[in-house]
Short mmCIF file of C-alpha atoms and ligand atoms in Angstrom, two decimals:
data_model
loop_
_atom_site.label_atom_id
_atom_site.label_comp_id
_atom_site.label_asym_id
_atom_site.label_seq_id
_atom_site.Cartn_x
_atom_site.Cartn_y
_atom_site.Cartn_z
CA MET A 1 16.70 82.45 83.33
CA GLN A 2 20.25 81.12 82.44
CA ASP A 3 19.27 80.35 78.16
CA SER A 4 23.41 79.93 77.35
CA ALA A 5 22.78 77.16 79.84
CA ARG A 6 19.28 75.83 78.36
CA ARG A 7 21.87 75.67 74.48
CA GLU A 8 24.11 73.36 76.28
CA SER A 9 21.66 70.80 77.01
CA ALA A 10 20.70 70.93 73.96
CA SER A 11 23.94 70.14 72.14
CA PRO A 12 24.35 67.38 70.56
CA PHE A 13 27.88 66.66 71.27
CA GLN A 14 27.66 66.15 74.84
CA TYR A 15 26.75 62.96 74.64
CA PRO A 16 26.96 60.24 72.80
CA GLU A 17 24.20 58.04 71.86
CA PRO A 18 25.16 54.72 72.71
CA VAL A 19 24.89 53.50 68.30
CA ALA A 20 27.84 55.55 67.28
CA LEU A 21 29.96 55.20 70.53
CA ALA A 22 32.63 53.03 68.30
CA GLU A 23 32.78 55.88 65.93
CA LEU A 24 33.61 58.35 68.15
CA LYS A 25 36.21 60.45 68.23
CA CYS A 26 36.95 63.84 69.88
CA GLU A 27 36.11 66.68 67.57
CA LEU A 28 36.00 70.57 67.91
CA SER A 29 33.18 72.39 67.54
CA TRP A 30 31.61 76.30 68.09
CA SER A 31 28.56 76.95 69.60
CA ALA A 32 28.28 80.81 70.87
CA SER A 33 27.54 78.74 74.87
CA ARG A 34 30.62 76.75 74.08
CA ALA A 35 32.55 79.98 73.76
CA LYS A 36 30.82 81.67 77.07
CA GLU A 37 31.82 78.64 78.97
CA PHE A 38 35.66 79.14 77.09
CA GLU A 39 35.80 82.50 78.72
CA ARG A 40 34.52 82.23 81.37
CA CYS A 41 36.65 79.31 82.81
CA ARG A 42 39.16 77.20 81.31
CA ARG A 43 38.82 74.23 83.74
CA GLU A 44 35.23 74.43 83.06
CA TYR A 45 34.98 73.95 79.88
CA TRP A 46 37.59 71.32 80.11
CA TYR A 47 35.89 69.16 82.87
CA ALA A 48 32.62 69.67 80.22
CA ARG A 49 34.31 68.98 76.60
CA TYR A 50 37.41 67.02 77.40
CA ALA A 51 37.69 65.29 81.44
CA SER A 52 34.32 63.35 80.61
CA TRP A 53 35.26 61.83 77.22
CA GLY A 54 34.59 57.97 76.99
CA TRP A 55 32.78 57.62 79.69
CA TRP A 56 30.22 55.09 78.33
CA LYS A 57 34.09 53.01 78.22
CA GLU A 58 34.25 52.53 82.15
CA ASN A 59 33.23 49.91 83.73
CA PRO A 60 32.41 50.05 86.23
CA PRO A 61 32.00 53.36 86.60
CA ALA A 62 34.85 55.75 88.39
CA GLU A 63 36.33 59.43 87.21
CA ARG A 64 34.75 60.34 84.06
CA TRP A 65 31.42 59.32 85.00
CA LYS A 66 31.39 61.03 87.60
CA ILE A 67 32.37 64.46 85.38
CA ALA A 68 29.91 62.80 83.20
CA VAL A 69 27.18 63.23 85.96
CA HIS A 70 27.95 66.53 86.51
CA ASN A 71 28.39 67.54 83.03
CA ARG A 72 24.88 67.04 82.86
CA LEU A 73 23.30 68.98 85.46
CA THR A 74 21.21 72.25 84.52
CA SER A 75 20.38 74.82 86.39
CA LEU A 76 16.52 76.05 87.72
CA PRO A 77 16.31 79.13 86.32
CA ALA A 78 18.42 77.07 82.53
CA PHE A 79 15.34 74.35 83.08
CA ALA A 80 13.04 76.88 83.53
CA GLY A 81 13.83 78.46 80.32
CA ASP A 82 14.12 75.49 78.82
CA CYS A 83 10.46 74.89 80.03
CA VAL A 84 9.53 77.87 78.77
CA HIS A 85 11.26 77.64 75.15
CA ARG A 86 9.76 73.79 74.96
CA ALA A 87 6.23 75.18 75.23
CA VAL A 88 6.75 78.17 72.61
CA ALA A 89 7.94 75.74 69.99
CA ARG A 90 4.80 73.55 70.69
CA TRP A 91 2.79 76.97 69.88
CA PHE A 92 4.18 77.41 67.03
CA GLU A 93 3.90 73.26 66.12
CA ARG A 94 0.39 73.67 66.71
CA ARG A 95 -0.10 76.61 64.87
CA ARG A 96 1.77 75.15 61.79
CA ASN A 97 -0.60 72.42 62.37
CA GLY A 98 -3.59 74.97 61.13
CA THR A 99 -4.64 74.52 65.42
CA THR A 100 -4.25 76.87 68.20
CA MET A 101 -3.13 77.40 71.69
CA SER A 102 -4.93 78.94 74.41
CA ALA A 103 -2.64 81.56 77.11
CA GLU A 104 -3.69 78.81 79.63
CA GLU A 105 -2.71 75.79 77.56
CA THR A 106 0.69 76.89 76.88
CA PHE A 107 0.90 77.36 80.65
CA GLU A 108 -0.50 74.25 81.44
CA GLU A 109 2.03 73.15 78.48
CA THR A 110 4.91 74.54 80.39
CA VAL A 111 4.28 73.49 83.59
CA ALA A 112 3.30 69.97 83.07
CA LEU A 113 7.46 70.29 81.63
CA PHE A 114 8.34 71.61 84.46
CA ARG A 115 6.84 68.95 86.87
CA GLU A 116 7.82 66.14 84.90
CA GLY A 117 11.35 67.13 84.10
CA TRP A 118 11.27 68.06 88.47
CA ARG A 119 10.24 64.82 89.22
CA GLN A 120 12.51 63.08 86.69
CA SER A 121 15.35 64.92 88.91
CA VAL A 122 14.22 64.18 91.96
CA GLY A 123 14.12 60.37 90.86
CA TRP A 124 17.64 60.21 90.40
CA ASN A 125 19.65 57.44 90.81
CA PRO A 126 23.47 57.75 91.01
CA ALA A 127 23.39 54.17 89.11
CA ASP A 128 21.52 56.05 86.24
CA ARG A 129 23.38 56.30 82.86
CA PRO A 130 25.19 60.02 82.18
CA LYS A 131 23.11 60.45 78.98
CA ARG A 132 21.01 63.66 77.31
CA GLY A 133 17.32 62.46 78.65
CA PRO A 134 16.27 62.87 82.36
CA THR A 135 16.62 66.16 84.05
CA HIS A 136 18.66 66.00 86.77
CA LEU A 137 19.02 69.82 88.62
CA MET A 138 22.21 71.05 90.52
CA GLU A 139 19.18 72.02 93.55
CA HIS A 140 18.92 68.10 94.06
CA HIS A 141 22.22 67.43 93.20
CA TYR A 142 23.57 69.27 95.85
CA ALA A 143 20.53 69.73 98.10
CA MET A 144 20.31 73.21 98.12
CA GLU A 145 17.57 74.90 99.70
CA LEU A 146 14.62 75.52 97.95
CA SER A 147 11.96 77.42 99.32
CA LYS A 148 8.38 77.89 98.59
CA GLU A 149 9.11 81.70 97.43
CA ARG A 150 11.38 80.52 95.09
CA THR A 151 9.06 78.30 93.72
CA ASP A 152 6.34 80.57 93.68
CA ALA A 153 8.31 82.88 92.05
CA LEU A 154 9.43 80.60 88.89
CA ARG A 155 6.02 79.63 88.90
CA GLU A 156 5.64 83.64 88.42
CA LEU A 157 8.28 84.06 86.18
CA LEU A 158 7.00 81.05 83.88
CA ALA A 159 3.83 83.12 83.93
CA ALA A 160 5.07 86.08 83.13
CA CYS A 161 6.76 84.50 79.70
CA VAL A 162 4.06 82.54 78.51
CA ARG A 163 1.72 86.05 79.22
CA ASN A 164 4.38 87.60 77.31
CA PHE A 165 5.32 85.83 74.66
CA LEU A 166 1.40 85.37 73.76
CA GLU A 167 0.09 89.44 74.57
CA ALA A 168 3.50 91.24 73.60
CA PRO A 169 2.31 93.96 70.73
CA GLN A 170 6.34 93.56 70.41
CA ILE A 171 6.13 90.15 69.72
CA ALA A 172 3.16 90.00 67.08
CA PRO A 173 5.34 90.01 64.25
CA ALA A 174 6.68 86.35 65.61
CA ARG A 175 3.70 84.94 66.06
CA ASP A 176 1.49 86.21 63.16
CA ALA A 177 3.86 85.20 60.65
CA HIS A 178 2.63 82.78 58.44
CA PRO A 179 3.96 78.98 58.54
CA ASP A 180 4.89 79.19 54.91
CA HIS A 181 6.92 82.09 55.64
CA TRP A 182 8.88 80.69 58.44
CA ARG A 183 12.60 79.35 58.15
CA ALA A 184 13.46 78.27 61.84
CA LEU A 185 12.00 76.54 64.77
CA GLU A 186 13.88 75.51 67.32
CA GLU A 187 16.49 72.90 65.46
CA LEU A 188 19.66 72.91 66.18
CA ASP A 189 22.14 73.01 62.57
CA SER A 190 25.37 73.49 61.77
CA TYR A 191 28.37 74.37 59.50
CA LYS A 192 31.82 74.72 58.68
CA PHE A 193 33.94 77.65 59.69
CA LEU A 194 37.43 77.70 59.55
CA GLY A 195 37.12 73.73 58.98
CA THR A 196 35.58 73.30 62.35
CA LYS A 197 31.53 72.88 62.50
CA VAL A 198 30.18 76.27 64.01
CA TYR A 199 26.59 74.61 65.70
CA ALA A 200 23.91 77.13 65.78
CA MET A 201 20.15 77.37 67.42
CA PRO A 202 17.93 79.99 66.10
CA ASP A 203 14.28 79.41 68.06
CA PHE A 204 12.36 80.93 65.27
CA ALA A 205 12.70 83.14 62.24
CA PHE A 206 10.65 83.99 59.57
CA MET A 207 10.69 86.48 55.75
CA ASP A 208 8.66 88.74 55.54
CA GLY A 209 9.51 89.55 51.70
CA GLU A 210 13.35 89.73 51.39
CA MET A 211 13.86 90.49 54.99
CA LEU A 212 14.86 87.28 56.98
CA HIS A 213 13.91 87.79 61.14
CA ILE A 214 15.60 86.05 63.34
CA TRP A 215 14.22 85.68 66.90
CA ASP A 216 15.53 84.19 70.38
CA TRP A 217 13.26 84.35 73.69
CA LYS A 218 14.81 85.26 76.56
CA THR A 219 14.04 83.71 79.87
CA GLY A 220 16.58 85.19 81.61
CA LYS A 221 18.08 89.24 82.19
CA PRO A 222 19.36 91.08 79.03
CA ARG A 223 23.25 90.69 78.99
CA GLU A 224 26.06 92.46 76.70
CA SER A 225 26.65 89.07 74.70
CA ASP A 226 22.57 88.27 73.49
CA MET A 227 23.56 89.98 70.42
CA PHE A 228 26.84 88.68 69.58
CA GLN A 229 24.92 85.39 70.12
CA LEU A 230 22.15 86.40 67.85
CA LEU A 231 24.70 88.10 64.77
CA THR A 232 26.42 84.79 64.77
CA TYR A 233 23.31 83.04 63.16
CA GLY A 234 23.02 85.52 61.38
CA LEU A 235 26.87 84.19 60.34
CA TYR A 236 24.86 80.86 60.05
CA ALA A 237 22.26 82.20 57.90
CA CYS A 238 24.52 83.45 55.71
CA GLU A 239 25.65 80.62 55.73
CA ARG A 240 23.15 77.70 55.13
CA TRP A 241 20.55 79.92 53.58
CA SER A 242 22.66 82.65 51.17
CA GLN A 243 20.66 85.45 52.62
CA ASP A 244 22.50 89.24 52.07
CA PRO A 245 23.49 90.67 55.51
CA GLU A 246 21.48 93.65 54.95
CA SER A 247 18.42 92.19 54.63
CA ILE A 248 18.97 90.39 58.46
CA THR A 249 17.14 92.15 61.47
CA VAL A 250 17.51 90.26 64.75
CA HIS A 251 15.32 90.58 67.19
CA ALA A 252 15.94 89.78 71.67
CA ALA A 253 13.11 88.84 72.96
CA TYR A 254 12.91 89.10 76.59
CA LEU A 255 9.92 87.52 77.90
CA ALA A 256 9.40 87.96 81.66
CA THR A 257 8.94 91.61 81.09
CA GLY A 258 8.09 92.23 77.14
CA GLU A 259 10.42 94.04 76.11
CA VAL A 260 11.85 93.51 72.11
CA LYS A 261 15.78 94.95 71.62
CA SER A 262 15.70 94.56 67.49
CA LYS A 263 18.97 95.04 65.30
CA PRO A 264 18.81 95.33 62.29
CA VAL A 265 21.98 93.89 60.85
CA THR A 266 25.10 95.68 59.46
CA LEU A 267 27.73 94.47 57.13
CA GLU A 268 30.52 95.50 59.73
CA ALA A 269 28.67 94.19 62.33
CA LEU A 270 28.33 91.03 60.98
CA SER A 271 31.70 91.14 60.25
CA SER A 272 33.20 91.88 63.44
CA ALA A 273 30.79 88.93 64.75
CA GLN A 274 33.19 87.02 62.12
CA ASP A 275 35.93 88.56 63.95
CA LEU A 276 35.23 87.43 67.45
CA VAL A 277 34.25 83.50 66.16
CA SER A 278 37.28 83.92 64.08
CA GLU A 279 39.86 84.60 67.10
CA SER A 280 37.28 82.16 69.93
CA LEU A 281 37.56 79.41 67.75
CA ARG A 282 41.95 79.60 67.16
CA GLU A 283 41.69 80.22 70.70
CA MET A 284 39.83 76.12 71.83
CA MET A 285 41.77 74.82 68.49
CA ASP A 286 45.15 75.88 69.88
CA LEU A 287 44.00 73.78 73.06
CA HIS A 288 42.41 71.16 71.39
CA TYR A 289 43.45 67.67 71.69
CA ASP A 290 42.45 64.05 71.61
CA PRO A 291 41.78 62.47 75.04
CA ASP A 292 42.10 58.92 73.60
CA VAL A 293 45.38 59.49 72.71
CA ASP A 294 47.03 62.87 74.32
CA PRO A 295 48.16 63.50 77.23
CA VAL A 296 45.87 66.27 79.31
CA VAL A 297 48.37 69.25 79.56
CA PRO A 298 46.93 71.16 83.49
CA GLU A 299 48.59 74.49 82.72
CA HIS A 300 46.33 74.85 79.20
CA TRP A 301 43.07 74.41 81.55
CA THR A 302 44.20 77.09 84.74
CA ALA A 303 40.77 77.02 87.07
CA MET A 304 40.00 80.75 87.29
CA PRO A 305 37.73 80.88 90.40
CA GLU A 306 35.29 83.25 91.54
CA ALA A 307 32.69 83.11 93.66
CA ALA A 308 29.90 84.05 91.66
CA LYS A 309 31.04 82.20 88.72
CA CYS A 310 31.61 78.71 90.87
CA GLY A 311 28.16 78.92 92.83
CA THR A 312 26.03 77.86 89.41
CA CYS A 313 28.75 76.01 88.20
CA ARG A 314 28.02 72.31 88.27
CA PHE A 315 31.17 70.72 89.12
CA ARG A 316 31.86 72.87 92.14
CA GLY A 317 31.05 69.53 94.08
CA MET A 318 34.26 67.88 92.12
CA CYS A 319 36.15 71.09 91.62
CA ASP A 320 39.03 71.67 93.96
CA ALA A 321 40.06 75.28 93.33
CA SER A 322 35.86 76.21 93.33
CA ALA A 323 35.82 79.82 95.03
CA ALA A 324 32.08 78.09 96.22
CA ASN A 325 33.13 75.87 98.87
S1 SF4 B 401 34.44 75.07 90.37
FE1 SF4 B 401 34.77 77.73 89.27
S2 SF4 B 401 36.82 77.05 89.56
FE2 SF4 B 401 35.78 75.16 89.27
S3 SF4 B 401 35.33 74.88 87.64
FE3 SF4 B 401 33.93 75.72 88.42
S4 SF4 B 401 33.75 77.74 87.74
FE4 SF4 B 401 36.03 76.91 87.14
#
């Protein structure tokens, strides 16, 4: 499942809430998932960050609104991963409140979230505002075939993720951490780096003595970029909580299998991660513009089509360069 996509959908900067619309400005900000999108395809990044900007001012709805609708699309695997994350967060919240949630209840919660999102997606109406909230699946939007085998496999995956979260011995330190020692639970936060907002959302973090443990729940397969993402949370912990860099251990928990990859953070690793963030951020800064004022420079936003990435890109239905059409 695509955990990074889940994080994008959780991002607060994609779809401004109506209350603050008048003062909104298209500001640059950085997150590990945004950086991944920037690397993957400049055109995709442009659609997501600039081309839909101001959709709420279009009356009647036109191109920017349409792009915003596509921007809000999520894939079935990313959505399933999001359901697992939310159910796990509820498990922790219940624990904080002194009650428990059995494996069966946690699974039922996951399935209920999944059904609710599915129902919203099936009922999506083109007149709906493209705001955060209701789920709109790419699979429905693009009328993709959804075989029973595929939905059965997803259900099994949800069950395996919940089971492994609750039973895998490697995850016991996170499950058993006392709520008084928790530092973070699925809260989106940010800090300033090079004058720009950098977003971070650790799934779970707790203190064990002087040592901070940061956990990330992964519902997909291990990827090379997973450790980098966790190191960016390490940077966040140093900035936000003044944590000593060498008193941090990061853990990527692959819930589909129960495997956990843990890594004590070193000053060197953290410094390399900071260099990468700095490089990525500077590249974004070079291309950043204000879509309310500045003209688009098309050569900055070149399409980078490849069948594999276009096939899962939410903008493929409107992108003339898509290799998936
Ligand atoms: S369809 Fe392909 S080329 Fe077009 S924006 Fe998406 S990833 Fe880029």
